[in-house]
């Protein structure tokens, strides 16, 4: 097994032949077969919606080059999950996994990273965080009876851990 660093920022996204060169750099010192290696465009993440919720929450991750590979994945703390779906180059959906207590920071949040190959995640300071909450519960609704002929009814839903669902 050989490990190689191909982090040269001069590589343009695309497919490249991969050879093994040993000894001097003469063509006779090169492997006779070549495999292909794909270099994906750099991805970045800008936003996550919702930013909090229990495990099992479906989040939308927004950024750039998010459709560069069919192997897109999210890492919540140290837990990696494949993208549930790739919406377009600017949006993927990931299902928030159950995460161990060791991953949660003092603020109750965990860092979120995105990878195009399920293996390499950014080494940089995290830009996005997801906050775990308890499961939401509904205690009451007011009013609890609604006239079906009305279209302007507002129903107040009261409970606990409802803040991730403010926009729902």
XYZ file of N, CA and C in Angstrom:
504
model
N 0.863 -1.183 0.000
C 0.000 0.000 0.000
C 0.901 1.235 0.000
N 0.561 2.183 -0.838
C 1.306 3.432 -0.928
C 0.321 4.565 -0.727
N 0.705 5.537 0.063
C -0.132 6.723 0.242
C 0.539 7.895 -0.446
N -0.256 8.662 -1.179
C 0.270 9.810 -1.906
C -0.526 11.052 -1.534
N 0.151 12.169 -1.499
C -0.507 13.446 -1.244
C -0.737 14.132 -2.583
N -2.000 14.335 -2.939
C -2.305 15.017 -4.200
C -2.995 16.346 -3.925
N -2.590 16.988 -2.852
C -3.241 18.233 -2.460
C -2.696 19.451 -3.199
N -2.006 19.229 -4.301
C -1.478 20.339 -5.084
C -2.626 21.208 -5.589
N -2.708 22.475 -5.156
C -3.820 23.323 -5.587
C -3.786 23.646 -7.074
N -2.714 23.253 -7.775
C -2.629 23.508 -9.203
C -3.467 22.545 -10.037
N -3.951 21.485 -9.419
C -4.768 20.521 -10.164
C -6.144 21.091 -10.441
N -6.490 21.083 -11.700
C -7.811 21.505 -12.140
C -8.725 20.298 -12.001
N -9.979 20.494 -11.568
C -10.885 19.357 -11.465
C -10.961 18.588 -12.781
N -10.971 17.276 -12.676
C -11.041 16.430 -13.859
C -10.494 15.053 -13.559
N -10.286 14.276 -14.608
C -9.777 12.920 -14.493
C -8.300 12.919 -14.878
N -7.474 12.259 -14.062
C -6.034 12.228 -14.300
C -5.536 10.784 -14.271
N -4.519 10.457 -15.107
C -3.930 9.117 -15.026
C -3.019 9.045 -13.797
N -3.020 7.902 -13.161
C -2.206 7.699 -11.968
C -1.211 6.576 -12.246
N 0.085 6.910 -12.227
C 1.162 5.950 -12.429
C 1.989 5.878 -11.158
N 2.741 4.817 -11.008
C 3.734 4.704 -9.945
C 5.097 4.873 -10.615
N 5.901 5.809 -10.112
C 7.238 6.046 -10.638
C 8.215 5.676 -9.529
N 9.185 4.828 -9.858
C 10.163 4.402 -8.877
C 11.559 4.670 -9.428
N 12.480 4.889 -8.530
C 13.856 5.182 -8.949
C 13.925 6.532 -9.633
N 14.551 6.560 -10.800
C 14.658 7.815 -11.541
C 13.331 8.095 -12.248
N 13.232 9.160 -12.938
C 11.975 9.548 -13.581
C 11.932 9.165 -15.060
N 12.701 8.162 -15.455
C 12.665 7.696 -16.834
C 11.381 6.904 -17.073
N 10.947 6.850 -18.309
C 9.720 6.122 -18.629
C 9.838 4.642 -18.288
N 11.043 4.100 -18.297
C 11.227 2.685 -17.950
C 11.025 2.441 -16.454
N 10.999 3.514 -15.659
C 10.799 3.390 -14.214
C 9.348 3.673 -13.824
N 8.478 3.664 -14.791
C 7.067 3.950 -14.538
C 6.254 2.672 -14.650
N 5.218 2.549 -13.824
C 4.340 1.381 -13.926
C 3.750 1.322 -15.328
N 3.523 0.102 -15.803
C 3.042 -0.053 -17.171
C 1.543 0.186 -17.299
N 0.835 0.170 -16.214
C -0.595 0.447 -16.276
C -0.896 1.729 -15.502
N -1.951 2.371 -15.877
C -2.365 3.587 -15.179
C -3.823 3.434 -14.779
N -4.129 3.914 -13.608
C -5.514 4.000 -13.167
C -5.934 5.453 -13.296
N -7.203 5.674 -13.240
C -7.705 7.038 -13.326
C -8.103 7.514 -11.934
N -7.772 8.741 -11.632
C -8.183 9.344 -10.366
C -8.922 10.642 -10.681
N -10.020 10.846 -9.993
C -10.844 12.031 -10.210
C -10.467 13.104 -9.186
N -10.300 14.325 -9.647
C -10.080 15.470 -8.762
C -11.340 16.312 -8.826
N -12.057 16.342 -7.696
C -13.311 17.094 -7.621
C -13.035 18.573 -7.413
N -13.948 19.436 -7.835
C -13.776 20.864 -7.542
C -13.902 21.096 -6.036
N -13.266 22.143 -5.567
C -13.334 22.479 -4.138
C -14.776 22.787 -3.760
N -15.200 22.230 -2.634
C -16.548 22.507 -2.155
C -16.476 23.436 -0.957
N -17.538 24.166 -0.740
C -17.630 24.998 0.449
C -19.062 24.958 0.945
N -19.233 25.159 2.225
C -20.560 25.197 2.822
C -20.794 26.568 3.425
N -22.026 27.043 3.314
C -22.337 28.395 3.772
C -23.449 28.440 4.808
N -24.385 27.467 4.762
C -25.555 27.557 5.622
C -26.151 26.171 5.830
N -26.846 26.009 6.944
C -27.567 24.782 7.244
C -28.930 25.163 7.809
N -29.977 24.482 7.332
C -31.337 24.747 7.822
C -32.013 23.405 8.059
N -32.557 23.167 9.252
C -32.489 23.977 10.457
C -31.133 23.825 11.141
N -30.830 24.691 12.065
C -29.546 24.673 12.762
C -29.612 23.867 14.058
N -30.804 23.394 14.410
C -30.966 22.635 15.652
C -32.092 21.638 15.492
N -32.029 20.585 16.287
C -33.081 19.583 16.291
C -32.578 18.281 16.869
N -33.450 17.299 16.986
C -33.047 15.988 17.497
C -32.384 15.161 16.399
N -31.787 14.039 16.788
C -31.262 13.140 15.759
C -32.448 12.695 14.905
N -32.189 12.474 13.630
C -33.260 12.136 12.704
C -33.805 13.344 11.961
N -33.325 14.545 12.305
C -33.745 15.754 11.607
C -33.121 15.773 10.215
N -33.906 16.117 9.207
C -33.369 16.264 7.848
C -32.912 17.712 7.697
N -31.629 17.916 7.387
C -31.102 19.270 7.223
C -30.774 19.521 5.757
N -30.909 20.762 5.361
C -30.503 21.209 4.039
C -29.171 21.930 4.225
N -28.144 21.518 3.502
C -26.825 22.137 3.565
C -26.627 22.897 2.259
N -26.343 24.194 2.373
C -26.179 25.052 1.200
C -24.716 25.446 1.043
N -24.244 25.516 -0.187
C -22.863 25.900 -0.468
C -22.600 25.895 -1.954
N -21.344 25.583 -2.325
C -20.969 25.535 -3.738
C -20.334 24.189 -4.062
N -20.492 23.744 -5.304
C -19.949 22.486 -5.820
C -20.418 21.266 -5.035
N -21.627 21.306 -4.519
C -22.139 20.202 -3.705
C -22.655 19.037 -4.548
N -22.699 19.184 -5.847
C -23.117 18.087 -6.723
C -21.931 17.560 -7.518
N -20.713 17.797 -7.018
C -19.519 17.422 -7.777
C -19.272 15.920 -7.777
N -19.943 15.171 -6.911
C -19.696 13.741 -6.801
C -20.953 13.039 -6.294
N -21.187 11.815 -6.718
C -22.321 11.062 -6.171
C -22.044 10.552 -4.758
N -20.829 10.761 -4.263
C -20.443 10.283 -2.932
C -20.421 11.389 -1.888
N -21.246 12.409 -2.036
C -21.282 13.511 -1.063
C -21.701 12.958 0.299
N -21.098 13.498 1.351
C -21.452 13.070 2.701
C -21.284 14.223 3.678
N -21.949 14.086 4.814
C -21.856 15.060 5.904
C -21.203 14.375 7.100
N -20.392 15.120 7.824
C -19.818 14.612 9.067
C -20.300 15.500 10.194
N -21.070 14.930 11.102
C -21.547 15.617 12.296
C -20.647 15.162 13.433
N -19.767 16.052 13.908
C -18.774 15.620 14.886
C -17.877 14.597 14.222
N -17.844 13.373 14.764
C -17.035 12.312 14.158
C -17.890 11.290 13.402
N -19.197 11.512 13.330
C -20.099 10.566 12.671
C -20.358 10.990 11.228
N -20.041 10.095 10.289
C -20.194 10.369 8.853
C -21.476 9.712 8.351
N -22.274 10.479 7.609
C -23.478 9.943 6.978
C -23.469 10.347 5.506
N -23.855 9.423 4.619
C -23.947 9.807 3.207
C -25.070 10.818 3.019
N -24.922 11.679 2.032
C -25.990 12.636 1.744
C -27.252 11.861 1.403
N -28.368 12.272 1.977
C -29.652 11.641 1.681
C -30.011 11.874 0.220
N -29.771 13.094 -0.244
C -29.996 13.416 -1.653
C -29.195 14.652 -2.034
N -28.831 14.690 -3.290
C -28.154 15.852 -3.853
C -29.211 16.613 -4.639
N -29.572 17.778 -4.144
C -30.628 18.561 -4.784
C -30.096 19.236 -6.040
N -28.976 19.952 -5.902
C -28.318 20.617 -7.032
C -26.915 21.001 -6.581
N -26.196 21.765 -7.369
C -24.813 22.136 -7.043
C -24.707 22.979 -5.781
N -25.826 23.541 -5.336
C -25.818 24.427 -4.171
C -26.492 23.838 -2.945
N -27.050 22.609 -3.032
C -27.827 22.090 -1.899
C -27.813 20.570 -1.850
N -27.518 20.043 -0.655
C -27.678 18.613 -0.385
C -28.498 18.462 0.882
N -29.081 17.280 1.057
C -29.844 16.974 2.265
C -29.135 15.855 3.011
N -29.013 16.017 4.335
C -28.415 14.983 5.177
C -29.306 14.738 6.388
N -29.379 13.477 6.798
C -30.148 13.088 7.966
C -29.216 13.129 9.175
N -29.580 13.916 10.175
C -28.735 14.083 11.361
C -28.696 12.761 12.138
N -27.485 12.222 12.373
C -27.373 10.947 13.089
C -27.406 11.160 14.602
N -27.560 10.064 15.320
C -27.332 10.113 16.762
C -25.831 10.299 16.943
N -25.447 11.196 17.828
C -24.029 11.496 18.014
C -23.662 11.302 19.474
N -22.482 10.756 19.705
C -22.013 10.530 21.066
C -21.729 11.830 21.803
N -21.781 11.761 23.120
C -21.553 12.949 23.949
C -20.159 13.529 23.751
N -19.182 12.706 23.368
C -17.820 13.191 23.166
C -17.739 14.200 22.026
N -18.691 14.158 21.093
C -18.678 15.057 19.940
C -19.275 16.424 20.245
N -20.099 16.514 21.280
C -20.819 17.757 21.553
C -19.905 18.738 22.271
N -19.858 19.982 21.783
C -19.009 21.007 22.386
C -19.680 21.569 23.632
N -18.989 22.448 24.315
C -19.542 23.061 25.522
C -20.827 23.819 25.246
N -20.991 24.311 24.043
C -22.196 25.061 23.696
C -23.349 24.134 23.312
N -23.129 22.815 23.330
C -24.171 21.874 22.947
C -24.266 21.672 21.452
N -23.284 22.175 20.714
C -23.297 22.069 19.252
C -22.177 21.160 18.783
N -22.333 20.666 17.561
C -21.274 19.863 16.952
C -20.919 20.472 15.600
N -19.647 20.364 15.199
C -19.255 20.902 13.893
C -19.795 20.033 12.764
N -20.103 20.682 11.657
C -20.596 20.002 10.465
C -19.619 20.264 9.325
N -19.173 19.186 8.671
C -18.304 19.278 7.505
C -18.928 18.479 6.370
N -18.542 18.793 5.133
C -19.049 18.093 3.952
C -17.860 17.583 3.138
N -18.004 16.374 2.582
C -16.961 15.768 1.762
C -17.560 15.274 0.459
N -16.755 15.275 -0.590
C -17.219 14.762 -1.873
C -16.905 13.284 -2.061
N -16.154 12.675 -1.104
C -15.783 11.270 -1.292
C -15.958 10.403 -0.044
N -16.646 10.886 0.957
C -16.887 10.150 2.213
C -15.619 9.914 3.036
N -14.490 10.456 2.616
C -13.219 10.201 3.306
C -12.538 11.498 3.725
N -12.336 12.394 2.772
C -11.569 13.609 3.038
C -12.495 14.758 3.406
N -12.348 15.224 4.626
C -13.120 16.363 5.126
C -12.145 17.498 5.408
N -12.593 18.744 5.339
C -11.680 19.877 5.570
C -11.007 19.794 6.941
N -9.751 20.211 6.981
C -9.003 20.275 8.243
C -9.137 21.640 8.902
N -9.904 22.512 8.280
C -10.006 23.884 8.757
C -10.966 24.006 9.945
N -10.995 25.182 10.521
C -11.925 25.477 11.598
C -13.341 25.363 11.056
N -14.225 24.662 11.784
C -15.587 24.490 11.259
C -16.310 25.820 11.085
N -17.087 25.906 9.999
C -17.876 27.102 9.710
C -19.324 26.940 10.162
N -19.799 25.684 10.181
C -21.187 25.425 10.535
C -21.269 24.506 11.743
N -22.304 24.721 12.543
C -22.550 23.884 13.712
C -24.015 23.496 13.747
N -24.285 22.305 14.253
C -25.648 21.836 14.456
C -25.823 21.608 15.943
N -26.935 22.086 16.501
C -27.200 21.940 17.932
C -28.236 20.842 18.144
N -27.859 19.852 18.925
C -28.782 18.773 19.252
C -29.754 19.230 20.330
N -31.010 18.878 20.141
C -32.051 19.169 21.136
C -32.765 17.862 21.456
N -33.612 17.908 22.443
C -34.430 16.738 22.736
C -35.516 16.597 21.695
N -36.213 15.476 21.740
C -37.317 15.267 20.820
C -38.436 16.257 21.121
N -39.049 16.827 20.077
C -40.144 17.766 20.307
C -41.384 17.040 20.830
N -42.104 17.709 21.708
C -43.377 17.176 22.196
C -44.425 18.275 22.086
N -45.638 17.886 21.788
C -46.757 18.829 21.711
C -47.628 18.613 22.942
N -47.818 19.703 23.701
C -48.635 19.637 24.906
C -50.079 20.048 24.634
N -50.250 21.062 23.776
C -51.601 21.528 23.496
C -51.636 22.332 22.205
N -52.846 22.449 21.645
C -53.086 23.307 20.496
C -54.275 24.199 20.844
N -54.242 25.433 20.343
C -55.327 26.371 20.632
C -55.646 27.159 19.379
N -56.800 27.075 18.820
C -57.944 26.272 19.261
C -57.749 24.806 18.874
N -58.473 23.909 19.549
C -58.352 22.489 19.240
C -59.428 22.010 18.264
N -60.309 22.930 17.855
C -61.312 22.644 16.830
C -61.252 23.758 15.801
N -61.272 23.400 14.521
C -61.139 24.383 13.453
C -62.287 24.224 12.461
N -62.842 25.340 12.023
C -63.896 25.358 11.004
C -63.225 25.173 9.644
N -63.532 24.078 8.951
C -62.884 23.730 7.702
C -63.152 24.749 6.585
N -64.213 25.534 6.698
C -64.528 26.507 5.642
C -63.660 27.758 5.730
N -62.906 27.936 6.804
C -62.072 29.119 6.982
C -60.669 28.859 6.448
N -60.078 29.886 5.849
C -58.719 29.753 5.325
C -57.720 30.607 6.096
N -58.189 31.371 7.071
C -57.316 32.294 7.793
C -57.099 31.885 9.244
N -57.175 30.610 9.533
C -57.074 30.142 10.911
C -55.612 30.037 11.327
N -55.290 30.559 12.479
C -53.964 30.427 13.078
C -54.123 29.540 14.299
N -53.298 28.504 14.383
C -53.351 27.571 15.497
C -52.049 27.695 16.275
N -52.131 27.913 17.583
C -50.950 27.971 18.442
C -50.630 26.551 18.905
N -49.391 26.129 18.681
C -48.945 24.803 19.113
C -47.978 25.022 20.268
N -48.291 24.454 21.412
C -47.476 24.618 22.612
C -46.829 23.288 22.978
N -45.560 23.341 23.375
C -44.855 22.127 23.749
C -43.426 22.436 24.130
N -42.593 21.413 24.051
C -41.178 21.588 24.381
C -40.329 21.200 23.184
N -39.146 21.776 23.097
C -38.176 21.519 22.028
C -38.757 21.784 20.647
N -39.607 22.809 20.516
C -40.218 23.137 19.231
C -39.407 24.154 18.435
N -38.381 24.766 19.013
C -37.654 25.839 18.336
C -37.062 25.460 16.976
N -36.655 24.190 16.701
C -36.168 23.920 15.346
C -37.257 24.032 14.284
N -38.507 24.027 14.727
C -39.626 23.974 13.793
C -40.331 25.311 13.657
N -39.668 26.396 14.037
C -40.280 27.719 13.987
C -40.803 28.043 12.595
N -40.070 27.663 11.565
C -40.480 27.991 10.207
C -41.364 26.920 9.568
N -41.748 25.895 10.318
C -42.534 24.807 9.754
C -44.013 25.129 9.808
